[in-house]
Coordinates of C-alpha atoms in Angstrom, one line a residue:
M1 CA 0.0 0.0 0.0
R2 CA 1.5 3.3 -1.0
S3 CA 1.7 5.9 1.8
L4 CA 1.5 8.8 -0.7
R5 CA -2.1 10.2 -0.8
V6 CA -2.7 12.0 -4.1
I7 CA -6.1 13.0 -5.1
S8 CA -5.5 16.4 -6.7
S9 CA -4.8 14.9 -10.1
Y10 CA -8.2 13.2 -10.2
S11 CA -11.8 14.1 -10.1
L12 CA -14.6 11.8 -9.1
V13 CA -17.9 11.7 -10.7
L14 CA -19.6 10.7 -7.5
A15 CA -22.6 8.9 -8.7
T16 CA -24.5 8.4 -11.9
L17 CA -27.8 6.5 -11.7
C18 CA -27.9 3.9 -14.3
F19 CA -31.2 2.6 -15.6
A20 CA -31.6 -0.1 -18.2
S21 CA -34.5 0.2 -20.4
G22 CA -37.0 -2.5 -19.7
A23 CA -34.7 -4.4 -17.4
A24 CA -35.2 -4.8 -13.7
F25 CA -31.9 -5.1 -12.0
A26 CA -30.2 -3.9 -8.9
D27 CA -26.4 -3.6 -8.7
F28 CA -23.6 -1.3 -7.4
R29 CA -21.1 -0.7 -10.2
I30 CA -18.0 1.2 -10.7
C31 CA -16.7 2.4 -14.1
N32 CA -13.1 3.2 -14.8
R33 CA -13.2 6.2 -17.2
T34 CA -9.4 6.7 -17.0
E35 CA -6.6 5.4 -19.3
A36 CA -5.1 3.4 -16.5
R37 CA -5.7 0.2 -14.6
I38 CA -7.2 0.8 -11.1
G39 CA -7.7 -1.3 -8.0
V40 CA -10.9 -0.8 -6.0
A41 CA -11.8 -1.7 -2.4
L42 CA -15.4 -1.5 -1.0
G43 CA -16.8 -1.0 2.5
Y44 CA -20.3 -1.3 3.7
K45 CA -22.4 -1.9 6.8
D46 CA -24.7 -5.0 6.7
G47 CA -27.0 -4.6 9.7
E48 CA -24.7 -4.0 12.6
H49 CA -21.5 -5.3 11.0
W50 CA -18.9 -3.6 8.9
T51 CA -17.2 -5.4 6.0
T52 CA -14.5 -4.3 3.6
E53 CA -13.6 -6.2 0.5
G54 CA -11.0 -5.8 -2.2
W55 CA -9.4 -5.8 -4.7
W56 CA -11.3 -5.5 -7.9
N57 CA -8.8 -4.8 -10.7
I58 CA -10.6 -2.8 -13.4
P59 CA -9.0 -2.1 -16.8
A60 CA -9.2 1.3 -18.4
G61 CA -12.5 2.1 -20.0
T62 CA -14.5 -0.7 -18.3
C63 CA -17.1 -1.2 -15.6
E64 CA -17.3 -3.8 -12.9
T65 CA -20.2 -4.9 -10.7
L66 CA -19.1 -4.8 -7.0
V67 CA -22.5 -5.7 -5.4
R68 CA -24.9 -7.9 -7.4
G69 CA -28.6 -7.7 -6.6
T70 CA -30.5 -5.6 -4.1
L71 CA -28.2 -3.1 -2.3
I72 CA -28.1 -3.9 1.4
A73 CA -27.0 -0.4 2.5
R74 CA -27.6 3.2 1.6
Y75 CA -24.0 4.2 2.1
Y76 CA -21.1 2.5 0.5
Y77 CA -17.4 3.5 0.9
L78 CA -14.9 3.3 -1.9
Y79 CA -11.1 3.5 -2.2
A80 CA -9.4 3.2 -5.5
Q81 CA -5.8 3.5 -6.6
D82 CA -4.3 4.0 -10.0
Y83 CA -1.8 1.2 -10.7
D84 CA -0.2 2.8 -13.8
Q85 CA 0.1 6.5 -13.1
G86 CA 0.0 6.6 -9.3
G87 CA -2.6 8.5 -7.2
E88 CA -5.8 7.5 -5.7
W89 CA -9.4 8.3 -4.9
S90 CA -9.7 8.4 -1.1
G91 CA -11.5 10.1 1.7
K92 CA -11.9 10.5 5.5
A93 CA -13.8 7.3 6.4
F94 CA -11.1 5.0 7.7
L95 CA -11.6 1.3 7.1
C96 CA -9.4 -1.8 7.1
T97 CA -7.7 -3.1 4.0
R98 CA -4.7 -5.3 3.1
D99 CA -2.4 -5.4 0.1
K100 CA -3.7 -8.7 -1.3
E101 CA -7.3 -9.9 -1.9
F102 CA -9.4 -9.6 1.3
T103 CA -12.7 -9.7 3.1
I104 CA -12.4 -8.1 6.5
Q105 CA -15.1 -8.0 9.2
G106 CA -15.0 -4.9 11.5
I107 CA -13.4 -1.5 11.2
A108 CA -11.8 -1.1 14.6
D109 CA -8.1 -1.5 15.4
C110 CA -7.0 -2.1 11.9
L111 CA -3.3 -1.8 12.6
A112 CA -3.5 -3.9 15.8
R113 CA -5.2 -6.7 13.8
G114 CA -2.5 -6.6 11.1
Y115 CA -4.4 -4.6 8.4
N116 CA -3.8 -1.3 6.8
R117 CA -6.0 1.7 7.8
T118 CA -7.2 3.3 4.6
G119 CA -9.3 6.4 3.9
F120 CA -12.4 5.7 1.9
F121 CA -14.9 8.2 0.4
E122 CA -18.6 7.9 0.9
V123 CA -21.2 7.2 -1.7
D124 CA -24.8 7.9 -0.8
T125 CA -27.0 5.8 -3.0
L126 CA -30.1 7.6 -1.8
D127 CA -31.7 4.1 -1.2
Q128 CA -31.8 3.5 -5.0
K129 CA -31.8 -0.1 -6.2
N130 CA -29.1 0.5 -8.8
W131 CA -26.1 2.8 -8.6
T132 CA -23.0 3.4 -10.7
V133 CA -19.9 5.4 -9.7
Q134 CA -17.6 6.7 -12.4
L135 CA -14.0 7.5 -11.8
T136 CA -12.4 9.9 -14.2
E137 CA -9.2 11.7 -14.7
Q138 CA -9.2 15.5 -14.1
N139 CA -8.8 16.4 -17.8
Q140 CA -11.9 14.5 -18.8
T141 CA -15.3 16.2 -18.8
P142 CA -17.2 15.2 -15.6
Q143 CA -20.8 14.2 -15.9
G144 CA -21.7 15.2 -12.4
L145 CA -20.2 16.6 -9.2
R146 CA -16.4 17.2 -9.1
G147 CA -14.3 16.0 -6.2
P148 CA -14.9 13.3 -3.7
N149 CA -17.6 13.6 -1.0
L150 CA -15.5 13.6 2.1
Q151 CA -18.4 13.8 4.6
L152 CA -19.2 10.8 6.8
G153 CA -22.6 9.3 6.6
P154 CA -24.9 8.8 9.7
N155 CA -24.1 5.1 9.7
L156 CA -20.3 5.5 10.1
P157 CA -19.1 5.5 13.7
N158 CA -16.7 8.1 14.9
Q159 CA -13.2 7.4 13.6
K160 CA -10.3 7.5 16.0
K161 CA -6.7 7.9 14.9
Q162 CA -4.7 4.7 15.3

């Protein structure tokens, strides 16, 4: 995990609702609208329990479904890193990750449990059944809000520095 946190060279199109004509589906997707390969980690609360998962390796110009079916949470948390050019999409919601493929239960004491403590950004799906997040490079024309939403949602517990 790189310690350098660079988000200034990127902008994030936070959310784009994606509706298929005539098709009834419910997924949480991420689209890589950059010219680089990216790695993505996802965090969410399922009832009373926090889970983080990673890594989805998404080639340039493609989309990947991270959650198939009905979304179990309103708020999802994403962290993405650019494998080819450096930089990342990050935020102020700290969750546990590791360098290799992972599914981690809980968000407390990441370092003490042998994990990395990583800053995720929040995505508010507004309780929609289907949601797509598009990550873009700064020089591309955004299709929505610019910059990551760094506010914590009401479902994220207070974060303490570790």
